[in-house]
Amino acid sequence: MNKDIPVISLQRLPVYLNYLKGLPEQEKFVSSKSIADALDMGEVLVRKDLAFTSAVGKPRVGYVTRELIEALEDYLCCNGKRCAVLVGVGALGRAVLSYGGFANYGIEIEGAFDSDPAKAGVEVAGRKICGMQDMADEIKRLGAELAIICVPASRAQEVADALCDCGIKAVLNFAPVLIKVKNGVVVRHIDVAANLAVLSSMI
Amino acid sequence: MNKDIPVISLQRLPVYLNYLKGLPEQEKFVSSKSIADALDMGEVLVRKDLAFTSAVGKPRVGYVTRELIEALEDYLCCNGKRCAVLVGVGALGRAVLSYGGFANYGIEIEGAFDSDPAKAGVEVAGRKICGMQDMADEIKRLGAELAIICVPASRAQEVADALCDCGIKAVLNFAPVLIKVKNGVVVRHIDVAANLAVLSSMI
């Protein structure tokens, strides 16, 4: 995979993919202009982003819709299988475990951990919750590379440290706090309240 | 409020705020350099972002930490009170309703709606769920300007349309689909699976 894509472009690829998958079947061709118009973006930007994939557009015709979808799915490893684990099975953790959308991107959450002994062994959306003491072994056994942190802010850094020690390479952090990770580990942060605050400041 | 701030700067303000609130009490002063270093950002960028607020840094001293926090809270209307509603009380909707972090930004979710008649009248995190037929009246009664969409992708556009008709000015959309809104309404989209897919593509 071309790792030189800027993150800002990379994070637009799922947006294109979602849009294209929502098009009616009869739309065999799609132009960068029509994508740009639909998504309220610049056409040059769309073309540049899509150039990171293997899709090749033709002048006056555009892309073959199916080929462009496949190229994006390829780029985003949607047809691979990557294992993720989740830490912190509170209300949010439960919601994330119950969410089926990860499979579209070839990702499966196969392990769930919580520090509350009362939750150990309980099943949520088909996965048995394990205690924190089993995390290292389970992550190794599963070969998990992705982790989702759903613990409270006060616990997020220690959980991130433990995940890094277990060899996790990428962390999606829902705790409303910045976490530090080892060099070579990538992090994305979803702060739900901050997103709403940004919206609130825009109106 | 200065509405001319670029969204990209605006969305960094909560990050600064979170960082500053996590500093030990004895750190009375904070420099743009120390903020930049802690957050792995450029110092010039930090200074430019903070210049949108009313905070004034002094050469060689930096900002008074407390003043900078207050300036950011001011800018993000944290001390105001803004009313939000939530549509779709499934697992994710429940998690969002149970989440206490919105109050830090002066936002309160005061109404919750679901199309499932079996949920009408049920209480979640202290709020009674109403049916969709009551949404317009409730939004008017509450004076709500913000809405959070937690319905499945297939229902998201019709819910967005209804919310716009009710006078909602900003929408936070969790459904993994692009929604169109009326001119003047702002939208942010949190696609949890896409975020994980982006991470997965980075490792």
Short mmCIF file of C-alpha atoms in Angstrom, two decimals:
data_model
loop_
_atom_site.label_atom_id
_atom_site.label_comp_id
_atom_site.label_asym_id
_atom_site.label_seq_id
_atom_site.Cartn_x
_atom_site.Cartn_y
_atom_site.Cartn_z
CA MET A 1 0.00 0.00 0.00
CA ASN A 2 1.14 3.54 -0.68
CA LYS A 3 1.87 4.86 2.79
CA ASP A 4 2.70 8.33 1.51
CA ILE A 5 -0.90 9.47 1.39
CA PRO A 6 -1.52 12.41 3.72
CA VAL A 7 -3.85 11.53 6.60
CA ILE A 8 -6.19 14.30 5.49
CA SER A 9 -6.64 12.56 2.12
CA LEU A 10 -6.79 9.11 3.67
CA GLN A 11 -9.66 10.10 5.92
CA ARG A 12 -11.68 11.26 2.94
CA LEU A 13 -11.48 7.87 1.22
CA PRO A 14 -14.21 6.28 3.38
CA VAL A 15 -16.40 9.28 2.57
CA TYR A 16 -16.02 8.65 -1.18
CA LEU A 17 -16.58 4.95 -0.64
CA ASN A 18 -19.80 5.53 1.32
CA TYR A 19 -21.05 7.91 -1.34
CA LEU A 20 -20.29 5.55 -4.22
CA LYS A 21 -21.88 2.57 -2.47
CA GLY A 22 -25.04 4.63 -2.09
CA LEU A 23 -25.35 5.33 -5.83
CA PRO A 24 -28.11 3.55 -7.78
CA GLU A 25 -26.87 0.38 -9.53
CA GLN A 26 -27.53 1.82 -12.99
CA GLU A 27 -24.88 4.50 -12.57
CA LYS A 28 -22.10 2.55 -14.25
CA PHE A 29 -19.83 5.59 -14.56
CA VAL A 30 -19.05 8.39 -12.17
CA SER A 31 -16.98 11.53 -12.74
CA SER A 32 -14.80 13.34 -10.22
CA LYS A 33 -17.00 16.37 -10.88
CA SER A 34 -20.20 14.58 -9.88
CA ILE A 35 -18.51 13.22 -6.74
CA ALA A 36 -17.18 16.69 -5.90
CA ASP A 37 -20.61 18.29 -6.41
CA ALA A 38 -22.39 15.67 -4.32
CA LEU A 39 -19.92 16.01 -1.46
CA ASP A 40 -19.55 19.78 -1.71
CA MET A 41 -15.83 19.55 -2.41
CA GLY A 42 -13.41 20.76 -5.05
CA GLU A 43 -13.04 18.60 -8.15
CA VAL A 44 -9.23 18.85 -8.17
CA LEU A 45 -9.10 17.69 -4.56
CA VAL A 46 -11.30 14.68 -5.33
CA ARG A 47 -9.12 13.74 -8.30
CA LYS A 48 -5.94 14.07 -6.24
CA ASP A 49 -7.34 11.92 -3.43
CA LEU A 50 -8.54 9.22 -5.81
CA ALA A 51 -5.15 9.18 -7.55
CA PHE A 52 -3.73 7.52 -4.43
CA THR A 53 -5.82 4.47 -5.27
CA SER A 54 -5.34 2.25 -8.30
CA ALA A 55 -8.46 3.62 -10.02
CA VAL A 56 -7.95 5.27 -13.38
CA GLY A 57 -10.49 7.74 -14.69
CA LYS A 58 -11.03 8.32 -18.39
CA PRO A 59 -11.52 11.76 -19.94
CA ARG A 60 -15.19 12.63 -20.58
CA VAL A 61 -16.33 9.30 -19.05
CA GLY A 62 -14.96 9.32 -15.54
CA TYR A 63 -14.41 6.21 -13.48
CA VAL A 64 -16.20 2.90 -13.83
CA THR A 65 -18.17 3.05 -10.57
CA ARG A 66 -17.56 -0.60 -9.67
CA GLU A 67 -13.82 -0.28 -10.34
CA LEU A 68 -13.54 2.85 -8.24
CA ILE A 69 -15.39 1.18 -5.36
CA GLU A 70 -13.05 -1.80 -5.61
CA ALA A 71 -9.97 0.43 -5.72
CA LEU A 72 -11.10 2.28 -2.60
CA GLU A 73 -11.96 -0.98 -0.83
CA ASP A 74 -8.54 -2.31 -1.79
CA TYR A 75 -6.80 0.75 -0.49
CA LEU A 76 -8.71 0.62 2.79
CA CYS A 77 -8.06 -3.14 3.12
CA CYS A 78 -11.81 -3.77 3.27
CA ASN A 79 -11.39 -7.29 1.96
CA GLY A 80 -8.64 -8.23 4.37
CA LYS A 81 -9.27 -9.26 7.93
CA ARG A 82 -7.88 -7.23 10.75
CA CYS A 83 -8.51 -7.98 14.38
CA ALA A 84 -9.37 -5.29 16.92
CA VAL A 85 -9.94 -5.37 20.66
CA LEU A 86 -11.95 -3.02 22.84
CA VAL A 87 -11.18 -1.91 26.38
CA GLY A 88 -13.90 -0.60 28.69
CA VAL A 89 -17.31 -2.18 28.30
CA GLY A 90 -19.48 0.61 29.69
CA ALA A 91 -22.41 2.10 27.77
CA LEU A 92 -20.19 3.34 24.94
CA GLY A 93 -18.14 0.14 24.79
CA ARG A 94 -21.34 -1.87 24.51
CA ALA A 95 -22.60 0.36 21.71
CA VAL A 96 -19.34 0.00 19.78
CA LEU A 97 -19.33 -3.79 20.27
CA SER A 98 -22.91 -3.95 19.01
CA TYR A 99 -22.13 -1.87 15.94
CA GLY A 100 -21.88 -3.93 12.77
CA GLY A 101 -20.23 -1.36 10.52
CA PHE A 102 -16.62 -2.44 11.08
CA ALA A 103 -17.06 -5.52 8.90
CA ASN A 104 -17.45 -3.23 5.85
CA TYR A 105 -13.81 -2.31 6.36
CA GLY A 106 -12.57 -5.84 7.01
CA ILE A 107 -12.24 -5.20 10.73
CA GLU A 108 -13.60 -7.45 13.44
CA ILE A 109 -13.62 -6.69 17.17
CA GLU A 110 -12.69 -10.06 18.62
CA GLY A 111 -11.72 -9.23 22.18
CA ALA A 112 -13.32 -7.07 24.89
CA PHE A 113 -11.80 -6.24 28.27
CA ASP A 114 -13.01 -4.54 31.41
CA SER A 115 -11.50 -3.99 34.84
CA ASP A 116 -14.79 -4.70 36.62
CA PRO A 117 -14.65 -8.34 37.84
CA ALA A 118 -18.45 -8.47 37.76
CA LYS A 119 -18.32 -8.16 33.97
CA ALA A 120 -15.81 -10.96 33.38
CA GLY A 121 -17.40 -13.77 31.40
CA VAL A 122 -20.48 -11.75 30.48
CA GLU A 123 -21.32 -11.83 26.78
CA VAL A 124 -21.93 -8.64 24.80
CA ALA A 125 -22.88 -8.89 21.13
CA GLY A 126 -21.44 -12.38 20.96
CA ARG A 127 -18.11 -11.64 22.66
CA LYS A 128 -17.18 -12.73 26.15
CA ILE A 129 -15.70 -9.93 28.27
CA CYS A 130 -12.30 -10.76 29.78
CA GLY A 131 -10.56 -9.19 32.78
CA MET A 132 -7.62 -6.84 32.26
CA GLN A 133 -5.20 -9.48 33.56
CA ASP A 134 -5.93 -11.59 30.46
CA MET A 135 -5.44 -8.76 27.98
CA ALA A 136 -1.81 -9.36 27.03
CA ASP A 137 -2.34 -13.09 26.39
CA GLU A 138 -5.56 -12.54 24.49
CA ILE A 139 -4.12 -9.84 22.24
CA LYS A 140 -1.20 -12.13 21.42
CA ARG A 141 -3.49 -15.10 20.80
CA LEU A 142 -5.79 -13.07 18.53
CA GLY A 143 -2.95 -11.31 16.74
CA ALA A 144 -4.84 -8.05 17.28
CA GLU A 145 -3.24 -4.87 15.94
CA LEU A 146 -6.07 -2.37 16.52
CA ALA A 147 -7.55 -1.29 19.83
CA ILE A 148 -10.49 0.88 20.86
CA ILE A 149 -10.35 2.67 24.20
CA CYS A 150 -13.74 3.29 25.83
CA VAL A 151 -12.60 3.74 29.45
CA PRO A 152 -13.04 6.98 31.45
CA ALA A 153 -10.49 9.76 30.90
CA SER A 154 -8.72 9.03 34.18
CA ARG A 155 -7.87 5.49 33.07
CA ALA A 156 -7.12 6.11 29.39
CA GLN A 157 -3.36 6.65 29.60
CA GLU A 158 -2.64 3.53 31.63
CA VAL A 159 -4.79 1.48 29.25
CA ALA A 160 -2.95 2.99 26.27
CA ASP A 161 0.39 2.12 27.89
CA ALA A 162 -0.72 -1.45 28.48
CA LEU A 163 -1.98 -1.76 24.89
CA CYS A 164 1.33 -0.49 23.52
CA ASP A 165 3.16 -3.03 25.69
CA CYS A 166 0.98 -5.73 24.15
CA GLY A 167 2.12 -4.75 20.66
CA ILE A 168 -1.00 -2.90 19.52
CA LYS A 169 -0.16 -0.68 16.54
CA ALA A 170 -3.18 1.62 16.30
CA VAL A 171 -5.51 3.04 18.92
CA LEU A 172 -8.93 4.66 18.52
CA ASN A 173 -9.49 6.68 21.68
CA PHE A 174 -12.95 7.73 22.82
CA ALA A 175 -11.80 8.98 26.23
CA PRO A 176 -11.92 12.80 26.33
CA VAL A 177 -8.22 13.12 27.08
CA LEU A 178 -5.03 13.15 25.03
CA ILE A 179 -3.06 9.95 25.28
CA LYS A 180 0.60 9.45 24.55
CA VAL A 181 1.73 6.32 22.76
CA LYS A 182 5.05 4.78 21.81
CA ASN A 183 6.75 5.81 18.61
CA GLY A 184 5.32 3.92 15.67
CA VAL A 185 1.86 3.53 17.20
CA VAL A 186 -0.87 5.63 15.60
CA VAL A 187 -3.78 7.20 17.46
CA ARG A 188 -7.04 8.79 16.46
CA HIS A 189 -9.24 10.54 18.93
CA ILE A 190 -13.02 10.80 18.81
CA ASP A 191 -14.20 13.35 21.35
CA VAL A 192 -17.97 13.33 21.00
CA ALA A 193 -18.63 16.30 23.29
CA ALA A 194 -15.93 18.39 21.60
CA ASN A 195 -17.52 17.70 18.22
CA LEU A 196 -20.85 18.96 19.48
CA ALA A 197 -19.14 21.98 21.06
CA VAL A 198 -17.51 22.83 17.73
CA LEU A 199 -20.91 22.67 16.04
CA SER A 200 -22.41 24.79 18.78
CA SER A 201 -19.72 27.43 18.18
CA MET A 202 -20.52 27.48 14.47
CA ILE A 203 -24.16 28.54 14.79
CA MET B 1 -18.20 35.60 18.70
CA ASN B 2 -15.70 35.80 15.86
CA LYS B 3 -17.27 33.60 13.21
CA ASP B 4 -14.32 33.97 10.87
CA ILE B 5 -12.28 31.25 12.51
CA PRO B 6 -11.56 28.37 10.11
CA VAL B 7 -13.26 25.13 11.17
CA ILE B 8 -9.86 23.45 11.26
CA SER B 9 -8.72 25.93 13.93
CA LEU B 10 -12.03 25.82 15.76
CA GLN B 11 -11.86 22.07 16.17
CA ARG B 12 -8.45 22.34 17.80
CA LEU B 13 -9.74 24.67 20.54
CA PRO B 14 -11.29 21.84 22.61
CA VAL B 15 -7.97 19.99 22.33
CA TYR B 16 -6.11 22.95 23.85
CA LEU B 17 -8.80 23.33 26.48
CA ASN B 18 -8.58 19.66 27.51
CA TYR B 19 -4.81 19.86 27.69
CA LEU B 20 -4.83 23.04 29.80
CA LYS B 21 -7.45 21.69 32.19
CA GLY B 22 -5.22 18.67 32.76
CA LEU B 23 -2.22 20.78 33.84
CA PRO B 24 -1.27 20.77 37.54
CA GLU B 25 -2.71 23.73 39.49
CA GLN B 26 0.74 25.18 40.23
CA GLU B 27 1.41 25.87 36.54
CA LYS B 28 0.22 29.46 36.62
CA PHE B 29 1.74 30.28 33.21
CA VAL B 30 1.84 28.35 29.97
CA SER B 31 3.67 29.19 26.75
CA SER B 32 2.54 28.43 23.21
CA LYS B 33 5.78 26.45 22.88
CA SER B 34 4.98 24.16 25.79
CA ILE B 35 1.45 23.61 24.45
CA ALA B 36 2.83 22.90 20.98
CA ASP B 37 5.40 20.44 22.34
CA ALA B 38 2.86 18.61 24.49
CA LEU B 39 0.41 18.27 21.60
CA ASP B 40 3.02 17.56 18.95
CA MET B 41 2.06 20.61 16.92
CA GLY B 42 3.81 23.66 15.51
CA GLU B 43 4.19 26.65 17.82
CA VAL B 44 3.12 29.17 15.18
CA LEU B 45 -0.05 27.21 14.55
CA VAL B 46 -0.89 27.13 18.26
CA ARG B 47 -0.34 30.88 18.54
CA LYS B 48 -2.50 31.55 15.50
CA ASP B 49 -5.32 29.37 16.83
CA LEU B 50 -5.23 30.96 20.26
CA ALA B 51 -5.25 34.44 18.71
CA PHE B 52 -8.89 33.82 17.76
CA THR B 53 -9.74 33.90 21.45
CA SER B 54 -9.47 36.92 23.71
CA ALA B 55 -6.37 35.54 25.47
CA VAL B 56 -3.23 37.65 25.26
CA GLY B 57 0.17 36.04 25.75
CA LYS B 58 3.14 38.01 27.06
CA PRO B 59 6.68 37.69 25.65
CA ARG B 60 8.90 35.34 27.73
CA VAL B 61 6.02 34.55 30.11
CA GLY B 62 3.31 33.11 27.93
CA TYR B 63 -0.35 33.05 28.89
CA VAL B 64 -1.79 33.07 32.37
CA THR B 65 -3.13 29.50 32.39
CA ARG B 66 -6.40 30.41 34.08
CA GLU B 67 -7.02 33.30 31.67
CA LEU B 68 -6.33 31.12 28.66
CA ILE B 69 -8.72 28.45 29.92
CA GLU B 70 -11.38 31.11 30.47
CA ALA B 71 -10.81 32.59 27.01
CA LEU B 72 -11.20 29.17 25.39
CA GLU B 73 -14.28 28.39 27.48
CA ASP B 74 -15.70 31.75 26.49
CA TYR B 75 -15.05 31.15 22.83
CA LEU B 76 -16.61 27.69 22.97
CA CYS B 77 -19.62 29.05 24.95
CA CYS B 78 -18.90 26.57 27.76
CA ASN B 79 -20.58 28.80 30.30
CA GLY B 80 -23.69 29.34 28.25
CA LYS B 81 -26.51 26.87 28.06
CA ARG B 82 -27.42 25.28 24.78
CA CYS B 83 -30.07 22.65 24.39
CA ALA B 84 -29.62 19.55 22.25
CA VAL B 85 -31.89 16.68 21.31
CA LEU B 86 -31.02 13.15 20.27
CA VAL B 87 -32.83 10.97 17.75
CA GLY B 88 -32.50 7.18 17.82
CA VAL B 89 -32.21 5.61 21.25
CA GLY B 90 -30.47 2.35 20.32
CA ALA B 91 -27.23 1.21 21.94
CA LEU B 92 -25.28 4.22 20.66
CA GLY B 93 -28.05 6.69 21.51
CA ARG B 94 -28.16 5.32 25.04
CA ALA B 95 -24.40 5.65 25.39
CA VAL B 96 -24.49 9.26 24.18
CA LEU B 97 -27.40 10.09 26.53
CA SER B 98 -25.47 8.56 29.44
CA TYR B 99 -22.33 10.51 28.66
CA GLY B 100 -21.77 13.43 31.02
CA GLY B 101 -19.10 15.29 29.04
CA PHE B 102 -21.44 17.67 27.19
CA ALA B 103 -21.99 19.78 30.32
CA ASN B 104 -18.30 20.84 30.14
CA TYR B 105 -19.23 22.70 26.97
CA GLY B 106 -22.46 24.19 28.28
CA ILE B 107 -24.56 21.73 26.30
CA GLU B 108 -27.40 19.67 27.68
CA ILE B 109 -29.28 16.93 25.86
CA GLU B 110 -32.83 17.60 26.97
CA GLY B 111 -34.90 15.62 24.52
CA ALA B 112 -34.66 12.08 23.13
CA PHE B 113 -36.80 10.62 20.35
CA ASP B 114 -37.28 7.16 18.88
CA SER B 115 -39.65 5.74 16.29
CA ASP B 116 -40.19 2.53 18.27
CA PRO B 117 -43.51 2.91 20.15
CA ALA B 118 -42.26 0.41 22.77
CA LYS B 119 -39.63 2.93 23.83
CA ALA B 120 -42.00 5.88 24.29
CA GLY B 121 -42.09 6.98 27.92
CA VAL B 122 -39.07 4.88 28.90
CA GLU B 123 -36.44 6.82 30.84
CA VAL B 124 -32.78 6.76 29.81
CA ALA B 125 -30.25 8.64 31.94
CA GLY B 126 -33.01 10.77 33.39
CA ARG B 127 -34.70 11.69 30.11
CA LYS B 128 -38.02 10.34 28.96
CA ILE B 129 -38.00 9.07 25.36
CA CYS B 130 -40.69 10.60 23.14
CA GLY B 131 -42.15 9.33 19.89
CA MET B 132 -41.22 10.96 16.58
CA GLN B 133 -44.67 12.54 16.30
CA ASP B 134 -43.85 14.74 19.31
CA MET B 135 -40.46 15.88 17.99
CA ALA B 136 -41.48 19.17 16.38
CA ASP B 137 -43.43 20.35 19.43
CA GLU B 138 -40.74 19.27 21.87
CA ILE B 139 -37.91 20.94 19.92
CA LYS B 140 -39.93 24.16 19.86
CA ARG B 141 -40.79 23.91 23.55
CA LEU B 142 -37.15 23.25 24.52
CA GLY B 143 -35.75 25.86 22.15
CA ALA B 144 -33.24 23.22 20.99
CA GLU B 145 -30.74 24.24 18.31
CA LEU B 146 -28.47 21.17 18.29
CA ALA B 147 -29.39 17.61 17.34
CA ILE B 148 -27.57 14.28 17.45
CA ILE B 149 -28.57 11.61 14.94
CA CYS B 150 -28.07 8.03 16.16
CA VAL B 151 -30.48 6.25 13.82
CA PRO B 152 -29.45 3.64 11.22
CA ALA B 153 -28.04 4.90 7.92
CA SER B 154 -31.26 4.12 6.05
CA ARG B 155 -33.24 6.51 8.26
CA ALA B 156 -30.69 9.29 8.68
CA GLN B 157 -31.72 11.55 5.78
CA GLU B 158 -35.42 11.62 6.65
CA VAL B 159 -34.54 12.37 10.28
CA ALA B 160 -32.20 15.15 9.15
CA ASP B 161 -34.96 16.61 6.97
CA ALA B 162 -37.41 16.53 9.87
CA LEU B 163 -34.86 18.17 12.19
CA CYS B 164 -34.22 20.95 9.68
CA ASP B 165 -37.97 21.51 9.38
CA CYS B 166 -38.08 21.86 13.17
CA GLY B 167 -35.53 24.69 13.05
CA ILE B 168 -32.48 22.76 14.26
CA LYS B 169 -29.31 24.67 13.30
CA ALA B 170 -26.57 22.08 13.82
CA VAL B 171 -26.51 18.31 13.46
CA LEU B 172 -24.00 15.77 14.75
CA ASN B 173 -24.50 12.67 12.63
CA PHE B 174 -23.36 9.23 13.79
CA ALA B 175 -25.10 7.36 10.98
CA PRO B 176 -22.55 6.05 8.46
CA VAL B 177 -24.05 7.98 5.57
CA LEU B 178 -23.76 11.50 4.21
CA ILE B 179 -26.76 13.64 4.96
CA LYS B 180 -27.86 16.78 3.17
CA VAL B 181 -29.20 19.69 5.16
CA LYS B 182 -30.77 23.05 4.39
CA ASN B 183 -28.56 26.04 3.72
CA GLY B 184 -27.45 27.59 6.98
CA VAL B 185 -27.55 24.33 8.93
CA VAL B 186 -24.14 22.90 9.89
CA VAL B 187 -23.31 19.20 10.09
CA ARG B 188 -20.48 17.17 11.53
CA HIS B 189 -20.18 13.49 10.89
CA ILE B 190 -18.65 10.93 13.24
CA ASP B 191 -18.16 7.66 11.39
CA VAL B 192 -16.69 5.33 14.00
CA ALA B 193 -15.93 2.47 11.60
CA ALA B 194 -14.33 4.80 9.05
CA ASN B 195 -12.06 6.17 11.76
CA LEU B 196 -10.91 2.68 12.62
CA ALA B 197 -10.44 1.88 8.92
CA VAL B 198 -8.25 4.96 8.50
CA LEU B 199 -6.11 3.82 11.44
CA SER B 200 -5.96 0.33 9.98
CA SER B 201 -4.68 1.77 6.69
CA MET B 202 -1.96 3.67 8.51
CA ILE B 203 -0.23 0.64 10.07
#
